[in-house]
Short mmCIF file of N, CA and C in Angstrom, two decimals:
data_model
loop_
_atom_site.label_atom_id
_atom_site.label_comp_id
_atom_site.label_asym_id
_atom_site.label_seq_id
_atom_site.Cartn_x
_atom_site.Cartn_y
_atom_site.Cartn_z
N GLU A 1141 -3.17 10.82 29.13
CA GLU A 1141 -3.28 12.25 28.87
C GLU A 1141 -1.90 12.88 29.02
N MET A 1142 -1.56 13.73 28.09
CA MET A 1142 -0.32 14.48 28.18
C MET A 1142 -0.63 15.94 27.94
N ASN A 1143 -0.20 16.80 28.84
CA ASN A 1143 -0.38 18.24 28.66
C ASN A 1143 0.84 18.96 29.23
N THR A 1144 0.74 20.26 29.44
CA THR A 1144 1.92 21.04 29.84
C THR A 1144 2.38 20.78 31.26
N ARG A 1145 1.56 20.17 32.06
CA ARG A 1145 2.01 19.79 33.40
C ARG A 1145 1.72 18.31 33.61
N ILE A 1146 2.56 17.69 34.36
CA ILE A 1146 2.41 16.25 34.59
C ILE A 1146 1.28 16.02 35.60
N GLN A 1147 0.46 15.05 35.38
CA GLN A 1147 -0.64 14.72 36.27
C GLN A 1147 -0.12 13.95 37.49
N VAL A 1148 -0.76 14.15 38.64
CA VAL A 1148 -0.33 13.48 39.86
C VAL A 1148 -0.41 11.95 39.71
N GLU A 1149 -1.33 11.47 38.89
CA GLU A 1149 -1.50 10.03 38.72
C GLU A 1149 -0.69 9.47 37.56
N HIS A 1150 0.25 10.25 37.04
CA HIS A 1150 1.00 9.79 35.86
C HIS A 1150 1.76 8.48 36.06
N PRO A 1151 2.19 8.12 37.28
CA PRO A 1151 2.88 6.83 37.42
C PRO A 1151 2.02 5.62 37.02
N VAL A 1152 0.70 5.71 37.23
CA VAL A 1152 -0.18 4.61 36.83
C VAL A 1152 -0.12 4.44 35.32
N THR A 1153 -0.21 5.55 34.60
CA THR A 1153 -0.12 5.50 33.14
C THR A 1153 1.22 4.95 32.70
N GLU A 1154 2.29 5.39 33.35
CA GLU A 1154 3.63 4.90 32.99
C GLU A 1154 3.76 3.40 33.23
N MET A 1155 3.17 2.91 34.31
CA MET A 1155 3.28 1.48 34.62
C MET A 1155 2.54 0.61 33.60
N VAL A 1156 1.38 1.07 33.12
CA VAL A 1156 0.61 0.23 32.19
C VAL A 1156 0.98 0.44 30.73
N THR A 1157 1.74 1.49 30.44
CA THR A 1157 2.16 1.74 29.05
C THR A 1157 3.65 1.52 28.83
N ASP A 1158 4.41 1.49 29.92
CA ASP A 1158 5.87 1.37 29.84
C ASP A 1158 6.48 2.58 29.12
N ILE A 1159 5.84 3.74 29.27
CA ILE A 1159 6.32 4.99 28.65
C ILE A 1159 6.66 5.98 29.76
N ASP A 1160 7.83 6.57 29.69
CA ASP A 1160 8.26 7.61 30.63
C ASP A 1160 7.65 8.93 30.17
N LEU A 1161 6.57 9.36 30.81
CA LEU A 1161 5.87 10.57 30.38
C LEU A 1161 6.69 11.84 30.60
N VAL A 1162 7.47 11.88 31.67
CA VAL A 1162 8.30 13.05 31.92
C VAL A 1162 9.34 13.19 30.81
N LYS A 1163 9.93 12.09 30.41
CA LYS A 1163 10.90 12.11 29.31
C LYS A 1163 10.24 12.62 28.03
N GLN A 1164 9.01 12.18 27.78
CA GLN A 1164 8.30 12.63 26.58
C GLN A 1164 8.06 14.14 26.62
N GLN A 1165 7.74 14.67 27.80
CA GLN A 1165 7.54 16.12 27.93
C GLN A 1165 8.84 16.87 27.66
N ILE A 1166 9.95 16.34 28.14
CA ILE A 1166 11.25 16.98 27.90
C ILE A 1166 11.58 16.95 26.41
N LEU A 1167 11.30 15.84 25.75
CA LEU A 1167 11.53 15.76 24.30
C LEU A 1167 10.71 16.81 23.56
N ILE A 1168 9.45 16.97 23.95
CA ILE A 1168 8.60 17.98 23.31
C ILE A 1168 9.19 19.37 23.53
N ALA A 1169 9.57 19.67 24.77
CA ALA A 1169 10.12 21.00 25.08
C ALA A 1169 11.40 21.28 24.31
N ALA A 1170 12.17 20.23 24.03
CA ALA A 1170 13.44 20.39 23.30
C ALA A 1170 13.23 20.37 21.78
N GLY A 1171 11.98 20.24 21.36
CA GLY A 1171 11.70 20.20 19.93
C GLY A 1171 12.08 18.89 19.28
N GLU A 1172 12.27 17.87 20.09
CA GLU A 1172 12.65 16.55 19.58
C GLU A 1172 11.40 15.75 19.20
N ARG A 1173 11.65 14.68 18.52
CA ARG A 1173 10.60 13.76 18.10
C ARG A 1173 10.23 12.84 19.27
N LEU A 1174 8.94 12.63 19.45
CA LEU A 1174 8.47 11.72 20.50
C LEU A 1174 8.87 10.28 20.19
N GLU A 1175 9.06 9.50 21.24
CA GLU A 1175 9.34 8.08 21.07
C GLU A 1175 8.05 7.29 20.82
N ILE A 1176 6.91 7.94 21.03
CA ILE A 1176 5.61 7.31 20.86
C ILE A 1176 5.10 7.61 19.47
N GLU A 1177 4.67 6.58 18.76
CA GLU A 1177 4.12 6.79 17.42
C GLU A 1177 2.76 6.15 17.33
N GLY A 1178 1.90 6.75 16.55
CA GLY A 1178 0.57 6.17 16.35
C GLY A 1178 -0.45 6.78 17.28
N GLU A 1179 -1.68 6.43 17.01
CA GLU A 1179 -2.80 6.98 17.77
C GLU A 1179 -3.03 6.24 19.08
N THR A 1180 -2.72 4.96 19.11
CA THR A 1180 -3.00 4.18 20.32
C THR A 1180 -1.72 3.60 20.88
N VAL A 1181 -1.70 3.47 22.17
CA VAL A 1181 -0.59 2.87 22.89
C VAL A 1181 -1.12 1.61 23.55
N PRO A 1182 -0.49 0.47 23.32
CA PRO A 1182 -0.98 -0.76 23.95
C PRO A 1182 -0.83 -0.71 25.47
N LEU A 1183 -1.86 -1.16 26.15
CA LEU A 1183 -1.84 -1.22 27.61
C LEU A 1183 -1.46 -2.62 28.05
N ARG A 1184 -0.73 -2.71 29.14
CA ARG A 1184 -0.36 -4.01 29.67
C ARG A 1184 -0.65 -4.05 31.17
N GLY A 1185 -1.47 -4.97 31.56
CA GLY A 1185 -1.75 -5.18 32.97
C GLY A 1185 -2.61 -4.13 33.61
N HIS A 1186 -2.45 -4.02 34.92
CA HIS A 1186 -3.27 -3.13 35.74
C HIS A 1186 -2.35 -2.48 36.77
N ALA A 1187 -2.64 -1.24 37.14
CA ALA A 1187 -1.85 -0.54 38.16
C ALA A 1187 -2.78 0.12 39.17
N VAL A 1188 -2.29 0.23 40.40
CA VAL A 1188 -3.01 0.87 41.49
C VAL A 1188 -2.05 1.86 42.14
N GLU A 1189 -2.56 3.04 42.49
CA GLU A 1189 -1.73 4.05 43.18
C GLU A 1189 -2.38 4.45 44.48
N CYS A 1190 -1.58 4.52 45.54
CA CYS A 1190 -2.03 5.04 46.83
C CYS A 1190 -1.16 6.24 47.18
N ARG A 1191 -1.81 7.32 47.55
CA ARG A 1191 -1.08 8.51 48.01
C ARG A 1191 -0.89 8.37 49.51
N ILE A 1192 0.35 8.17 49.92
CA ILE A 1192 0.67 8.05 51.34
C ILE A 1192 0.87 9.48 51.86
N VAL A 1193 -0.03 9.92 52.72
CA VAL A 1193 0.02 11.28 53.23
C VAL A 1193 0.15 11.28 54.75
N ALA A 1194 0.65 12.39 55.28
CA ALA A 1194 0.79 12.56 56.73
C ALA A 1194 -0.54 13.07 57.27
N GLU A 1195 -1.41 12.13 57.59
CA GLU A 1195 -2.73 12.44 58.12
C GLU A 1195 -3.12 11.37 59.13
N ASN A 1196 -3.93 11.78 60.09
CA ASN A 1196 -4.48 10.83 61.04
C ASN A 1196 -5.40 9.89 60.27
N PRO A 1197 -5.20 8.57 60.37
CA PRO A 1197 -6.00 7.64 59.57
C PRO A 1197 -7.46 7.54 59.99
N GLU A 1198 -7.81 8.07 61.15
CA GLU A 1198 -9.20 8.01 61.60
C GLU A 1198 -9.96 9.31 61.31
N THR A 1199 -9.28 10.45 61.45
CA THR A 1199 -9.96 11.74 61.29
C THR A 1199 -9.55 12.48 60.02
N PHE A 1200 -8.49 12.03 59.37
CA PHE A 1200 -7.91 12.68 58.19
C PHE A 1200 -7.36 14.06 58.50
N ALA A 1201 -7.14 14.36 59.79
CA ALA A 1201 -6.51 15.63 60.17
C ALA A 1201 -5.03 15.57 59.83
N PRO A 1202 -4.43 16.70 59.45
CA PRO A 1202 -3.00 16.70 59.13
C PRO A 1202 -2.16 16.22 60.31
N SER A 1203 -1.05 15.59 60.00
CA SER A 1203 -0.14 15.08 61.03
C SER A 1203 1.26 15.64 60.75
N ALA A 1204 1.48 16.86 61.20
CA ALA A 1204 2.79 17.48 61.00
C ALA A 1204 3.80 16.88 61.98
N GLY A 1205 5.07 16.95 61.62
CA GLY A 1205 6.11 16.45 62.50
C GLY A 1205 7.33 16.01 61.71
N GLN A 1206 8.23 15.34 62.42
CA GLN A 1206 9.47 14.88 61.79
C GLN A 1206 9.40 13.38 61.55
N VAL A 1207 9.79 12.96 60.36
CA VAL A 1207 9.88 11.54 60.04
C VAL A 1207 11.14 11.02 60.73
N THR A 1208 10.95 10.13 61.71
CA THR A 1208 12.10 9.62 62.46
C THR A 1208 12.63 8.30 61.90
N TRP A 1209 11.82 7.62 61.13
CA TRP A 1209 12.26 6.37 60.50
C TRP A 1209 11.44 6.16 59.24
N LEU A 1210 12.10 5.71 58.18
CA LEU A 1210 11.41 5.47 56.91
C LEU A 1210 11.98 4.22 56.27
N HIS A 1211 11.11 3.25 56.02
CA HIS A 1211 11.49 2.05 55.28
C HIS A 1211 10.53 1.93 54.10
N LEU A 1212 11.09 1.97 52.90
CA LEU A 1212 10.26 1.91 51.69
C LEU A 1212 10.11 0.49 51.19
N PRO A 1213 8.93 0.14 50.68
CA PRO A 1213 8.72 -1.20 50.12
C PRO A 1213 9.41 -1.33 48.77
N GLY A 1214 9.54 -2.55 48.33
CA GLY A 1214 10.12 -2.82 47.02
C GLY A 1214 9.64 -4.16 46.51
N GLY A 1215 10.21 -4.59 45.42
CA GLY A 1215 9.87 -5.88 44.84
C GLY A 1215 9.28 -5.73 43.46
N PRO A 1216 8.97 -6.86 42.82
CA PRO A 1216 8.42 -6.83 41.47
C PRO A 1216 7.11 -6.03 41.41
N GLY A 1217 7.02 -5.15 40.43
CA GLY A 1217 5.80 -4.39 40.22
C GLY A 1217 5.53 -3.31 41.25
N VAL A 1218 6.54 -2.92 42.03
CA VAL A 1218 6.35 -1.90 43.07
C VAL A 1218 7.19 -0.67 42.72
N ARG A 1219 6.56 0.49 42.75
CA ARG A 1219 7.24 1.76 42.50
C ARG A 1219 6.89 2.72 43.63
N VAL A 1220 7.88 3.44 44.12
CA VAL A 1220 7.66 4.45 45.15
C VAL A 1220 8.25 5.77 44.66
N ASP A 1221 7.41 6.77 44.52
CA ASP A 1221 7.85 8.14 44.23
C ASP A 1221 7.70 8.90 45.54
N ARG A 1222 8.81 9.19 46.19
CA ARG A 1222 8.71 9.76 47.53
C ARG A 1222 9.09 11.23 47.57
N ALA A 1223 8.57 11.89 48.59
CA ALA A 1223 8.84 13.30 48.80
C ALA A 1223 9.59 13.53 50.11
N VAL A 1224 9.82 12.49 50.90
CA VAL A 1224 10.47 12.64 52.20
C VAL A 1224 11.56 11.59 52.39
N TYR A 1225 12.31 11.77 53.44
CA TYR A 1225 13.37 10.86 53.85
C TYR A 1225 13.43 10.90 55.37
N THR A 1226 14.20 10.00 55.99
CA THR A 1226 14.35 10.02 57.43
C THR A 1226 14.89 11.39 57.84
N GLU A 1227 14.28 11.98 58.86
CA GLU A 1227 14.58 13.31 59.40
C GLU A 1227 13.90 14.44 58.64
N SER A 1228 13.12 14.14 57.61
CA SER A 1228 12.32 15.18 56.96
C SER A 1228 11.33 15.76 57.95
N VAL A 1229 11.05 17.03 57.81
CA VAL A 1229 10.02 17.67 58.62
C VAL A 1229 8.83 17.94 57.71
N ILE A 1230 7.67 17.48 58.15
CA ILE A 1230 6.44 17.72 57.40
C ILE A 1230 5.69 18.85 58.11
N PRO A 1231 5.68 20.04 57.52
CA PRO A 1231 5.02 21.18 58.17
C PRO A 1231 3.50 21.10 58.03
N PRO A 1232 2.78 21.80 58.91
CA PRO A 1232 1.32 21.75 58.84
C PRO A 1232 0.73 22.63 57.74
N TYR A 1233 1.57 23.43 57.07
CA TYR A 1233 1.07 24.44 56.14
C TYR A 1233 0.99 24.00 54.69
N TYR A 1234 1.63 22.89 54.33
CA TYR A 1234 1.77 22.53 52.92
C TYR A 1234 1.19 21.15 52.65
N ASP A 1235 1.33 20.70 51.44
CA ASP A 1235 0.89 19.37 51.03
C ASP A 1235 1.51 18.32 51.94
N SER A 1236 0.70 17.42 52.43
CA SER A 1236 1.18 16.40 53.37
C SER A 1236 1.63 15.12 52.67
N LEU A 1237 1.85 15.19 51.36
CA LEU A 1237 2.26 13.99 50.61
C LEU A 1237 3.61 13.49 51.09
N ILE A 1238 3.67 12.21 51.44
CA ILE A 1238 4.92 11.54 51.80
C ILE A 1238 5.45 10.80 50.59
N ALA A 1239 4.57 10.06 49.93
CA ALA A 1239 4.99 9.28 48.77
C ALA A 1239 3.77 8.83 47.98
N LYS A 1240 4.02 8.50 46.73
CA LYS A 1240 3.02 7.82 45.92
C LYS A 1240 3.52 6.39 45.79
N LEU A 1241 2.68 5.45 46.18
CA LEU A 1241 3.02 4.03 46.10
C LEU A 1241 2.20 3.44 44.97
N ILE A 1242 2.89 2.88 43.98
CA ILE A 1242 2.23 2.36 42.79
C ILE A 1242 2.61 0.90 42.62
N THR A 1243 1.62 0.07 42.33
CA THR A 1243 1.92 -1.33 42.03
C THR A 1243 1.32 -1.70 40.68
N HIS A 1244 1.97 -2.64 40.03
CA HIS A 1244 1.55 -3.11 38.71
C HIS A 1244 1.48 -4.63 38.74
N GLY A 1245 0.48 -5.17 38.07
CA GLY A 1245 0.36 -6.62 37.95
C GLY A 1245 -0.24 -6.99 36.62
N ARG A 1246 -0.27 -8.28 36.35
CA ARG A 1246 -0.86 -8.76 35.09
C ARG A 1246 -2.35 -8.43 35.01
N ASP A 1247 -3.00 -8.36 36.19
CA ASP A 1247 -4.42 -8.03 36.25
C ASP A 1247 -4.69 -7.26 37.55
N ARG A 1248 -5.93 -6.85 37.74
CA ARG A 1248 -6.31 -6.05 38.91
C ARG A 1248 -5.96 -6.77 40.21
N GLN A 1249 -6.28 -8.05 40.30
CA GLN A 1249 -6.04 -8.78 41.54
C GLN A 1249 -4.56 -8.84 41.89
N GLU A 1250 -3.70 -9.05 40.89
CA GLU A 1250 -2.27 -9.09 41.17
C GLU A 1250 -1.77 -7.71 41.60
N ALA A 1251 -2.25 -6.65 40.96
CA ALA A 1251 -1.85 -5.29 41.34
C ALA A 1251 -2.28 -4.99 42.78
N ILE A 1252 -3.50 -5.39 43.15
CA ILE A 1252 -3.98 -5.18 44.51
C ILE A 1252 -3.18 -6.02 45.50
N SER A 1253 -2.91 -7.28 45.17
CA SER A 1253 -2.11 -8.13 46.06
C SER A 1253 -0.73 -7.54 46.31
N ARG A 1254 -0.13 -7.01 45.26
CA ARG A 1254 1.18 -6.38 45.41
C ARG A 1254 1.07 -5.11 46.27
N MET A 1255 -0.03 -4.39 46.13
CA MET A 1255 -0.23 -3.19 46.95
C MET A 1255 -0.38 -3.57 48.41
N VAL A 1256 -1.15 -4.61 48.70
CA VAL A 1256 -1.32 -5.06 50.08
C VAL A 1256 0.04 -5.39 50.69
N ARG A 1257 0.86 -6.13 49.95
CA ARG A 1257 2.19 -6.49 50.44
C ARG A 1257 3.05 -5.24 50.64
N ALA A 1258 3.02 -4.33 49.67
CA ALA A 1258 3.84 -3.11 49.75
C ALA A 1258 3.41 -2.21 50.91
N LEU A 1259 2.11 -2.08 51.13
CA LEU A 1259 1.63 -1.29 52.26
C LEU A 1259 2.11 -1.87 53.58
N GLY A 1260 2.13 -3.20 53.68
CA GLY A 1260 2.62 -3.86 54.89
C GLY A 1260 4.10 -3.65 55.13
N MET A 1261 4.85 -3.45 54.06
CA MET A 1261 6.30 -3.22 54.16
C MET A 1261 6.66 -1.76 54.41
N PHE A 1262 5.74 -0.85 54.15
CA PHE A 1262 6.00 0.59 54.22
C PHE A 1262 5.96 1.02 55.69
N ILE A 1263 7.09 1.46 56.23
CA ILE A 1263 7.17 1.86 57.63
C ILE A 1263 7.58 3.32 57.72
N ILE A 1264 6.77 4.10 58.42
CA ILE A 1264 7.06 5.51 58.66
C ILE A 1264 6.79 5.78 60.13
N ASP A 1265 7.80 6.26 60.84
CA ASP A 1265 7.63 6.65 62.24
C ASP A 1265 7.80 8.15 62.37
N GLY A 1266 7.11 8.73 63.35
CA GLY A 1266 7.22 10.16 63.62
C GLY A 1266 5.98 10.94 63.27
N VAL A 1267 5.23 10.47 62.28
CA VAL A 1267 3.97 11.10 61.88
C VAL A 1267 2.94 10.01 61.62
N SER A 1268 1.69 10.35 61.78
CA SER A 1268 0.62 9.43 61.41
C SER A 1268 0.47 9.45 59.89
N THR A 1269 0.04 8.33 59.32
CA THR A 1269 -0.10 8.27 57.86
C THR A 1269 -1.43 7.63 57.45
N SER A 1270 -1.68 7.72 56.18
CA SER A 1270 -2.89 7.15 55.59
C SER A 1270 -2.76 5.65 55.30
N ILE A 1271 -1.64 5.04 55.63
CA ILE A 1271 -1.43 3.62 55.31
C ILE A 1271 -2.56 2.73 55.85
N PRO A 1272 -3.00 2.88 57.12
CA PRO A 1272 -4.09 2.01 57.59
C PRO A 1272 -5.38 2.14 56.77
N VAL A 1273 -5.68 3.34 56.29
CA VAL A 1273 -6.88 3.53 55.47
C VAL A 1273 -6.72 2.80 54.14
N HIS A 1274 -5.54 2.91 53.54
CA HIS A 1274 -5.29 2.21 52.27
C HIS A 1274 -5.40 0.70 52.46
N GLU A 1275 -4.92 0.20 53.60
CA GLU A 1275 -5.03 -1.24 53.86
C GLU A 1275 -6.49 -1.66 53.96
N ARG A 1276 -7.32 -0.85 54.61
CA ARG A 1276 -8.75 -1.16 54.70
C ARG A 1276 -9.40 -1.12 53.32
N ILE A 1277 -9.02 -0.14 52.51
CA ILE A 1277 -9.58 -0.04 51.16
C ILE A 1277 -9.21 -1.26 50.33
N MET A 1278 -7.94 -1.67 50.39
CA MET A 1278 -7.48 -2.82 49.61
C MET A 1278 -8.17 -4.11 50.04
N ALA A 1279 -8.60 -4.18 51.30
CA ALA A 1279 -9.28 -5.37 51.81
C ALA A 1279 -10.78 -5.35 51.52
N ASP A 1280 -11.31 -4.23 51.09
CA ASP A 1280 -12.74 -4.07 50.86
C ASP A 1280 -13.19 -4.90 49.64
N ALA A 1281 -14.22 -5.71 49.83
CA ALA A 1281 -14.69 -6.60 48.76
C ALA A 1281 -15.17 -5.82 47.53
N ASP A 1282 -15.86 -4.70 47.75
CA ASP A 1282 -16.32 -3.90 46.61
C ASP A 1282 -15.15 -3.32 45.83
N PHE A 1283 -14.15 -2.82 46.54
CA PHE A 1283 -12.98 -2.27 45.85
C PHE A 1283 -12.27 -3.36 45.05
N ARG A 1284 -12.06 -4.52 45.68
CA ARG A 1284 -11.36 -5.61 45.01
C ARG A 1284 -12.09 -6.06 43.75
N ALA A 1285 -13.42 -5.97 43.77
CA ALA A 1285 -14.22 -6.39 42.62
C ALA A 1285 -14.41 -5.26 41.60
N GLY A 1286 -13.91 -4.07 41.91
CA GLY A 1286 -14.07 -2.95 40.98
C GLY A 1286 -15.43 -2.29 41.06
N ARG A 1287 -16.13 -2.49 42.18
CA ARG A 1287 -17.46 -1.90 42.36
C ARG A 1287 -17.35 -0.70 43.31
N PHE A 1288 -17.11 0.47 42.75
CA PHE A 1288 -17.03 1.67 43.57
C PHE A 1288 -17.37 2.88 42.71
N ASP A 1289 -17.66 3.99 43.40
CA ASP A 1289 -17.99 5.23 42.70
C ASP A 1289 -17.35 6.39 43.45
N THR A 1290 -17.75 7.60 43.12
CA THR A 1290 -17.13 8.78 43.74
C THR A 1290 -17.47 8.94 45.21
N HIS A 1291 -18.44 8.20 45.72
CA HIS A 1291 -18.80 8.27 47.13
C HIS A 1291 -18.12 7.18 47.96
N PHE A 1292 -17.31 6.37 47.33
CA PHE A 1292 -16.71 5.21 47.97
C PHE A 1292 -15.92 5.58 49.23
N LEU A 1293 -15.08 6.62 49.18
CA LEU A 1293 -14.22 6.96 50.31
C LEU A 1293 -14.99 7.43 51.54
N ALA A 1294 -16.21 7.88 51.37
CA ALA A 1294 -16.99 8.34 52.51
C ALA A 1294 -17.18 7.23 53.54
N ARG A 1295 -17.17 5.98 53.10
CA ARG A 1295 -17.31 4.85 54.04
C ARG A 1295 -16.12 4.73 54.97
N PHE A 1296 -14.98 5.30 54.58
CA PHE A 1296 -13.77 5.15 55.37
C PHE A 1296 -13.46 6.40 56.21
N SER A 1297 -14.39 7.34 56.23
CA SER A 1297 -14.18 8.60 56.93
C SER A 1297 -15.25 8.78 57.99
N PRO A 1298 -14.85 9.11 59.23
CA PRO A 1298 -15.86 9.30 60.28
C PRO A 1298 -16.78 10.48 60.03
N ASN A 1299 -16.33 11.47 59.25
CA ASN A 1299 -17.18 12.63 58.99
C ASN A 1299 -17.92 12.52 57.66
N GLY A 1300 -17.82 11.37 57.01
CA GLY A 1300 -18.57 11.13 55.79
C GLY A 1300 -17.99 11.74 54.53
N ARG A 1301 -16.76 12.23 54.59
CA ARG A 1301 -16.13 12.75 53.38
C ARG A 1301 -14.77 12.10 53.24
N GLY A 1302 -14.38 11.85 52.04
CA GLY A 1302 -13.09 11.22 51.78
C GLY A 1302 -11.96 12.21 51.90
N ALA A 1303 -10.76 11.68 51.99
CA ALA A 1303 -9.56 12.52 52.04
C ALA A 1303 -8.90 12.50 50.67
N ASN A 1304 -7.68 12.99 50.59
CA ASN A 1304 -6.96 13.03 49.30
C ASN A 1304 -6.08 11.80 49.13
N LEU A 1305 -6.67 10.64 49.30
CA LEU A 1305 -5.91 9.40 49.36
C LEU A 1305 -5.68 8.74 48.02
N LEU A 1306 -6.66 8.77 47.14
CA LEU A 1306 -6.54 8.01 45.90
C LEU A 1306 -6.39 8.92 44.72
#
């Protein structure tokens, strides 16, 4: 999907299409010709995105504070779009997004395996994060098999409602 504002999940689309959607929007705004031609764009592989947020992983309550240490994951098929750096202050009043972690693989299982590895490499000190919840989701047999619905996150929340994780 392309419209006047970029979607929060646009990195997943970029990973499976190999198209820079932000660049395409800039070309449109400049009156230039798009690099994309035709009605369909071939898809390649599978991508998974986790929103790493400053929240308590058990209660999903906001976790304001200062990021005292940040180590970002990397490697083949790993993308990190981050909003913070070491010494960033995450206030309690605004979006608690720390980063979007996106992995790509030849298939769903490879994308999930890369996500599991990337989550294990992602280190943030100073605030609580959603990383433990994402690790539990990635380990869930139903998620790994693609068997989930809009009520899926409720299983990972003590109050029966999901957070803004996926």
